[in-house]
Coordinates of C-alpha atoms in Angstrom, one line a residue:
X1 CA -145.7 -0.3 103.9
X2 CA -145.0 -3.6 105.6
X3 CA -148.4 -5.0 104.6
X4 CA -148.0 -3.8 101.0
X5 CA -144.6 -5.4 100.8
X6 CA -145.9 -8.7 102.2
X7 CA -148.7 -8.9 99.7
X8 CA -146.3 -8.0 96.8
X9 CA -143.8 -10.6 98.0
X10 CA -146.4 -13.3 98.1
X11 CA -147.5 -12.4 94.6
X12 CA -143.9 -12.7 93.3
X13 CA -143.4 -16.0 95.1
X14 CA -146.6 -17.4 93.4
X15 CA -145.4 -16.2 90.0
X16 CA -143.9 -19.4 88.5
X17 CA -143.5 -18.2 84.9
X18 CA -143.5 -15.1 82.8
X19 CA -145.0 -15.2 79.4
X20 CA -143.9 -12.7 76.8
X21 CA -146.0 -12.3 73.6
X22 CA -144.4 -10.2 70.8
X23 CA -146.4 -8.8 67.9
X24 CA -144.2 -8.4 64.8
X25 CA -146.9 -6.7 62.7
X26 CA -148.0 -3.0 62.4
X27 CA -151.5 -3.5 63.7
X28 CA -152.8 -4.4 67.2
X29 CA -153.9 -8.0 67.7
X30 CA -156.1 -9.9 70.2
X31 CA -155.7 -13.6 69.5
X32 CA -155.8 -17.0 71.2
X33 CA -152.2 -18.2 71.8
X34 CA -150.9 -21.6 72.8
X35 CA -148.3 -22.8 75.3
X36 CA -147.2 -26.4 74.9
X37 CA -147.4 -28.4 78.2
X38 CA -143.7 -29.2 77.7
X39 CA -142.9 -25.6 78.4
X40 CA -144.8 -25.8 81.7
X41 CA -142.8 -28.6 83.2
X42 CA -141.2 -26.6 86.1
X43 CA -144.6 -25.3 87.1
X44 CA -146.4 -28.7 86.9
X45 CA -143.6 -30.4 88.8
X46 CA -144.6 -28.3 91.8
X47 CA -148.3 -27.6 91.2
X48 CA -151.4 -29.1 89.9
X49 CA -152.8 -28.2 86.5
X50 CA -156.1 -27.3 88.2
X51 CA -154.3 -24.6 90.3
X52 CA -152.8 -22.8 87.3
X53 CA -154.0 -19.3 86.5
X54 CA -152.8 -16.7 84.0
X55 CA -152.8 -13.0 84.9
X56 CA -152.1 -9.9 82.8
X57 CA -149.6 -7.3 83.7
X58 CA -152.1 -5.6 86.0
X59 CA -152.9 -8.9 87.9
X60 CA -156.3 -9.4 86.2
X61 CA -157.1 -13.1 85.8
X62 CA -157.7 -14.4 82.2
X63 CA -159.9 -17.1 80.7
X64 CA -157.8 -20.2 80.1
X65 CA -158.4 -23.5 78.3
X66 CA -156.6 -26.8 78.4
X67 CA -156.5 -28.7 75.2
X68 CA -156.1 -32.5 74.8
X69 CA -155.6 -32.8 71.0
X70 CA -155.3 -36.6 70.7
X71 CA -157.9 -37.7 73.2
X72 CA -155.4 -39.6 75.4
X73 CA -156.6 -37.9 78.6
X74 CA -153.4 -35.8 78.9
X75 CA -153.5 -32.1 78.1
X76 CA -151.1 -31.0 75.3
X77 CA -151.4 -27.2 75.4
X78 CA -152.7 -24.3 77.4
X79 CA -154.6 -21.5 75.6
X80 CA -155.3 -17.9 76.6
X81 CA -156.2 -14.7 74.7
X82 CA -153.4 -12.2 74.3
X83 CA -153.8 -8.5 73.5
X84 CA -150.7 -6.9 72.0
X85 CA -150.3 -3.5 70.4
X86 CA -148.7 -3.0 67.0
X87 CA -145.0 -3.8 67.1
X88 CA -145.0 -4.2 70.8
X89 CA -144.9 -6.9 73.5
X90 CA -147.2 -7.9 76.3
X91 CA -146.3 -9.7 79.5
X92 CA -148.4 -12.2 81.3
X93 CA -147.8 -14.3 84.5
X94 CA -148.6 -17.9 85.3
X95 CA -149.4 -18.3 89.0
X96 CA -150.5 -21.1 91.3
X97 CA -153.8 -20.0 93.0
X98 CA -156.4 -22.7 93.5
X99 CA -158.7 -20.3 95.2
X100 CA -158.8 -17.7 92.4
X101 CA -161.8 -18.2 90.2
X102 CA -161.2 -18.5 86.5
X103 CA -163.4 -16.0 84.6
X104 CA -166.5 -17.5 83.0
X105 CA -167.0 -15.7 79.7
X106 CA -170.4 -14.8 78.4
X107 CA -169.2 -15.2 74.8
X108 CA -167.3 -18.2 73.6
X109 CA -166.3 -20.5 70.8
X110 CA -168.5 -23.6 70.7
X111 CA -169.3 -26.6 68.6
X112 CA -171.4 -29.8 68.7
X113 CA -173.2 -32.5 66.7
X114 CA -176.9 -31.5 66.3
X115 CA -179.1 -34.6 66.4
X116 CA -182.3 -32.5 66.7
X117 CA -181.9 -31.4 63.1
X118 CA -180.9 -34.7 61.5
X119 CA -177.2 -34.7 62.2
X120 CA -175.7 -31.3 61.4
X121 CA -172.4 -30.4 62.9
X122 CA -172.4 -26.7 63.9
X123 CA -169.8 -24.3 65.3
X124 CA -169.6 -20.6 66.3
X125 CA -167.9 -17.9 68.2
X126 CA -168.7 -14.3 69.0
X127 CA -168.6 -13.3 65.3
X128 CA -169.5 -16.1 63.0
X129 CA -171.3 -19.5 62.8
X130 CA -171.0 -22.4 60.4
X131 CA -172.4 -25.9 59.9
X132 CA -171.8 -29.0 57.8
X133 CA -174.0 -32.0 57.0
X134 CA -173.9 -35.6 58.3
X135 CA -174.7 -39.2 57.2
X136 CA -178.4 -39.2 58.3
X137 CA -179.0 -36.0 56.4
X138 CA -177.4 -37.6 53.3
X139 CA -179.7 -40.7 53.6
X140 CA -182.8 -38.6 54.0
X141 CA -181.8 -36.3 51.1
X142 CA -181.4 -39.4 48.9
X143 CA -184.9 -40.4 49.9
X144 CA -186.2 -37.1 48.7
X145 CA -186.9 -35.5 52.1
X146 CA -186.7 -31.7 51.3
X147 CA -185.5 -30.6 54.7
X148 CA -182.2 -32.6 54.4
X149 CA -179.1 -31.7 52.5
X150 CA -176.7 -33.8 50.4
X151 CA -173.5 -31.7 50.4
X152 CA -170.0 -31.4 51.7
X153 CA -170.2 -27.7 51.3
X154 CA -169.9 -25.4 54.3
X155 CA -172.9 -23.4 55.4
X156 CA -172.7 -20.0 57.1
X157 CA -175.1 -18.4 59.6
X158 CA -175.1 -14.6 59.7
X159 CA -174.8 -13.4 63.3
X160 CA -175.2 -9.9 64.7
X161 CA -174.9 -10.8 68.3
X162 CA -171.7 -11.9 70.2
X163 CA -173.8 -14.3 72.3
X164 CA -174.1 -18.0 71.3
X165 CA -177.0 -18.9 69.0
X166 CA -176.5 -22.5 68.0
X167 CA -178.5 -24.1 70.9
X168 CA -181.1 -21.3 70.9
X169 CA -181.7 -21.5 67.1
X170 CA -181.9 -25.3 67.0
X171 CA -184.3 -25.3 69.9
X172 CA -186.5 -22.9 68.0
X173 CA -186.3 -25.1 64.9
X174 CA -188.0 -27.9 66.8
X175 CA -191.3 -26.0 66.9
X176 CA -190.7 -23.8 63.8
X177 CA -188.5 -25.2 61.0
X178 CA -188.2 -21.6 59.7
X179 CA -187.0 -20.3 63.1
X180 CA -183.4 -19.5 62.1
X181 CA -184.2 -18.6 58.5
X182 CA -185.9 -15.4 59.7
X183 CA -184.0 -12.3 61.0
X184 CA -186.8 -11.4 63.4
X185 CA -185.0 -11.3 66.8
X186 CA -182.1 -9.0 66.0
X187 CA -179.6 -11.9 66.3
X188 CA -179.2 -12.8 62.6
X189 CA -180.4 -15.7 60.5
X190 CA -179.5 -18.3 57.8
X191 CA -180.3 -17.1 54.3
X192 CA -177.3 -18.8 52.8
X193 CA -177.8 -21.5 50.1
X194 CA -175.1 -24.2 49.9
X195 CA -176.6 -27.1 47.8
X196 CA -173.8 -29.0 46.1
X197 CA -171.6 -25.9 45.9
X198 CA -168.6 -25.4 48.1
X199 CA -170.4 -22.9 50.4
X200 CA -167.6 -21.1 52.3
X201 CA -164.6 -23.4 52.4
X202 CA -165.7 -26.8 51.0
X203 CA -163.0 -28.9 49.3
X204 CA -162.9 -30.8 46.0
X205 CA -160.7 -31.9 43.0
X206 CA -160.7 -29.9 39.8
X207 CA -160.4 -31.9 36.7
X208 CA -161.6 -31.3 33.1
X209 CA -163.5 -28.2 34.1
X210 CA -165.5 -30.2 36.6
X211 CA -165.3 -30.4 40.4
X212 CA -165.3 -33.8 42.0
X213 CA -166.5 -33.7 45.6
X214 CA -167.3 -35.9 48.6
X215 CA -170.7 -36.5 50.0
X216 CA -171.6 -35.7 53.7
X217 CA -169.3 -36.5 56.5
X218 CA -169.7 -40.0 58.0
X219 CA -168.4 -39.5 61.5
X220 CA -167.6 -36.7 63.8
X221 CA -165.5 -36.3 67.0
X222 CA -165.5 -33.2 69.3
X223 CA -162.0 -32.5 70.5
X224 CA -162.8 -29.3 72.4
X225 CA -166.0 -27.4 72.9
X226 CA -164.4 -24.1 73.9
X227 CA -164.5 -21.5 75.3
X228 CA -161.4 -20.0 73.6
X229 CA -161.1 -22.6 70.8
X230 CA -163.5 -25.2 69.6
X231 CA -162.0 -28.1 67.7
X232 CA -163.6 -31.1 66.0
X233 CA -162.8 -33.8 63.4
X234 CA -164.9 -35.1 60.5
X235 CA -164.3 -38.2 58.3
X236 CA -165.6 -38.9 54.8
X237 CA -166.2 -42.0 52.8
X238 CA -163.7 -42.4 49.9
X239 CA -164.6 -40.0 47.1
X240 CA -163.7 -39.0 43.6
X241 CA -162.2 -41.0 40.7
X242 CA -159.0 -41.3 42.8
X243 CA -160.5 -43.0 45.9
X244 CA -159.6 -40.1 48.3
X245 CA -160.0 -40.8 52.0
X246 CA -160.3 -37.5 53.9
X247 CA -160.1 -36.6 57.6
X248 CA -160.8 -32.9 58.3
X249 CA -160.0 -31.1 61.5
X250 CA -161.7 -27.8 62.0
X251 CA -161.1 -25.2 64.7
X252 CA -162.4 -21.7 65.5
X253 CA -161.0 -19.3 68.0
X254 CA -162.9 -16.6 69.9
X255 CA -162.5 -13.2 68.2
X256 CA -161.8 -14.6 64.7
X257 CA -163.7 -14.2 61.5
X258 CA -162.1 -17.4 60.2
X259 CA -162.3 -21.2 60.8
X260 CA -159.1 -23.1 60.3
X261 CA -159.5 -26.2 58.1
X262 CA -156.9 -28.9 58.1
X263 CA -157.6 -31.8 55.7
X264 CA -155.5 -35.0 55.7
X265 CA -155.7 -37.1 52.5
X266 CA -154.9 -40.6 51.4
X267 CA -155.7 -41.8 47.8
X268 CA -155.8 -45.0 45.8
X269 CA -154.4 -43.2 42.7
X270 CA -152.3 -40.0 42.3
X271 CA -154.4 -36.9 42.7
X272 CA -153.9 -33.9 40.3
X273 CA -154.8 -31.2 42.9
X274 CA -157.1 -30.2 45.7
X275 CA -159.4 -27.2 45.5
X276 CA -161.0 -25.1 48.2
X277 CA -163.9 -23.0 47.1
X278 CA -166.5 -20.3 47.7
X279 CA -169.9 -20.5 46.1
X280 CA -170.9 -17.8 43.6
X281 CA -174.5 -18.8 44.0
X282 CA -176.3 -17.8 40.7
X283 CA -173.2 -16.0 39.5
X284 CA -173.9 -13.1 41.8
X285 CA -171.6 -10.7 43.4
X286 CA -167.9 -9.8 42.9
X287 CA -165.1 -12.3 43.1
X288 CA -161.5 -11.3 43.6
X289 CA -158.3 -13.3 43.7
X290 CA -154.8 -12.6 45.1
X291 CA -152.5 -15.5 44.5
X292 CA -149.4 -13.5 45.6
X293 CA -150.7 -12.8 49.1
X294 CA -152.9 -15.9 49.3
X295 CA -156.3 -14.4 49.9
X296 CA -159.6 -14.7 47.9
X297 CA -162.9 -13.0 48.4
X298 CA -166.5 -12.9 47.2
X299 CA -168.7 -9.9 48.0
X300 CA -172.4 -10.5 47.5
X301 CA -175.7 -8.9 48.5
X302 CA -178.0 -11.4 50.3
X303 CA -181.5 -10.0 50.9
X304 CA -180.9 -6.4 52.0
X305 CA -177.2 -6.5 53.1
X306 CA -173.8 -7.5 51.8
X307 CA -171.8 -10.5 52.9
X308 CA -168.1 -10.9 52.3
X309 CA -166.8 -14.5 52.2
X310 CA -163.1 -15.4 51.9
X311 CA -160.4 -18.0 51.8
X312 CA -156.8 -17.5 53.1
X313 CA -154.0 -19.9 52.2
X314 CA -150.2 -20.1 52.2
X315 CA -149.4 -18.9 48.6
X316 CA -146.6 -21.5 48.4
X317 CA -149.1 -24.4 48.1
X318 CA -151.4 -22.6 45.6
X319 CA -151.1 -23.8 42.0
X320 CA -153.7 -21.3 40.6
X321 CA -157.1 -19.8 41.3
X322 CA -160.1 -19.5 39.0
X323 CA -163.6 -18.0 39.0
X324 CA -165.7 -20.7 37.4
X325 CA -169.2 -19.6 36.3
X326 CA -171.8 -22.1 35.1
X327 CA -175.5 -22.1 34.3
X328 CA -175.9 -25.3 36.2
X329 CA -177.2 -24.7 39.8
X330 CA -174.5 -24.8 42.5
X331 CA -171.6 -25.3 40.1
X332 CA -170.4 -21.7 40.1
X333 CA -167.5 -21.4 42.5
X334 CA -164.3 -19.3 43.2
X335 CA -161.7 -22.1 43.4
X336 CA -158.2 -22.0 44.9
X337 CA -156.4 -25.0 43.4
X338 CA -153.5 -26.4 45.4
X339 CA -150.7 -28.8 44.7
X340 CA -151.7 -32.4 45.7
X341 CA -150.2 -32.4 49.2
X342 CA -151.3 -35.0 51.7
X343 CA -152.2 -32.2 54.1
X344 CA -153.9 -28.9 53.2
X345 CA -154.4 -26.1 55.6
X346 CA -156.5 -23.0 54.9
X347 CA -158.8 -20.5 56.6
X348 CA -162.4 -19.7 55.5
X349 CA -164.6 -17.1 56.9
X350 CA -167.0 -14.2 56.3
X351 CA -168.4 -10.9 57.6
X352 CA -171.9 -9.5 57.3
X353 CA -172.7 -5.8 57.0
X354 CA -175.4 -6.0 59.7
X355 CA -172.9 -7.4 62.2
X356 CA -171.0 -4.1 62.0
X357 CA -167.7 -5.7 61.0
X358 CA -167.8 -4.4 57.5
X359 CA -169.5 -1.7 55.4
X360 CA -167.8 -2.1 52.0
X361 CA -165.9 -4.7 50.0
X362 CA -162.7 -2.8 50.8
X363 CA -163.4 -3.3 54.5
X364 CA -163.6 -7.0 53.9
X365 CA -160.5 -7.1 51.7
X366 CA -158.6 -5.3 54.5
X367 CA -159.6 -8.0 57.0
X368 CA -158.5 -10.7 54.6
X369 CA -155.1 -9.0 54.1
X370 CA -154.6 -8.9 57.9
X371 CA -155.5 -12.5 58.2
X372 CA -152.9 -13.4 55.5
X373 CA -150.3 -11.5 57.5
X374 CA -151.4 -13.1 60.8
X375 CA -150.9 -16.5 59.3
X376 CA -147.5 -15.5 57.9
X377 CA -146.3 -13.8 61.1
X378 CA -148.0 -15.4 64.2
X379 CA -147.6 -13.9 67.6
X380 CA -144.3 -15.0 69.2
X381 CA -144.9 -16.6 72.6
X382 CA -142.0 -17.2 75.0
X383 CA -142.2 -18.7 78.4
X384 CA -139.5 -17.7 80.9

């Protein structure tokens, strides 16, 4: 008994903080949550950042990630993944234990610039993968090189493995340009056409039944590779009749179907709106809008399986939404048109039948509904 008490007492002495995470919604959630460094002052006054560990209620160590958002060399927040049942709370402990190893996850969120295929920027997690196109790709596309893309639309890669694929697929591309366009390894592939459309989550300005869009990004900055959250920033040359300067910050959490897009705008002239979109390709599939709850979906068969794409946005910033169909290639999009705020935040994502995430359009709509509620009612994190 004495030995057990001694071990228990040491554990309690090491516990510097208790973290309580409350879930106000009626479904269970497993999400990345953030603790601002300002709430860890009492711990960091006595201990090093490198010694910090987070344990669940059973004493199991969790994956953690420090995040420096502004690149000043000082961490701004601490991330971990919380699991909370519907309408319940979960308790975690912050402890100082330099000898305890931090778990090294096999699956992760990840992003990077990809110079081996011109200059794509690609990002992924255990469920989804995306990419956008850079300045060299634009230059080559304007020169007529077929393998390059002139577009600020967002490409999606269909995954059916939780393991990372970006590095593997681009390595395969070096010897076989069709490597990731074939679903021959049971991991997924890229059959998705973007062109000048918005892909899944590209932005524009809607004016006179025409979409004005930027060209490829001109610079990128990786803020965090992962493993719980990957974050990066893209900048664009001034675009549209209004001289819009755009900086876009994109993040993706482990376990999520949705990337978070945060665009900051400046313009030479007053802008009528901003519009986030989903391509309808050649007017295929079903498009559905819900302005009241702020979610929008497209359900389309690509090759032999269905893909659900979606946007989720705070309804308060939405002016209207439209399904615009055109006979001109890449101009058919579902568009969510927002008021011309200087900052627009929205979520864009997808699910593929072969990943096992969805079977029907209703399955995909249910995921979008939940995402809209998650945005409206985030997990409540309290450090004591």
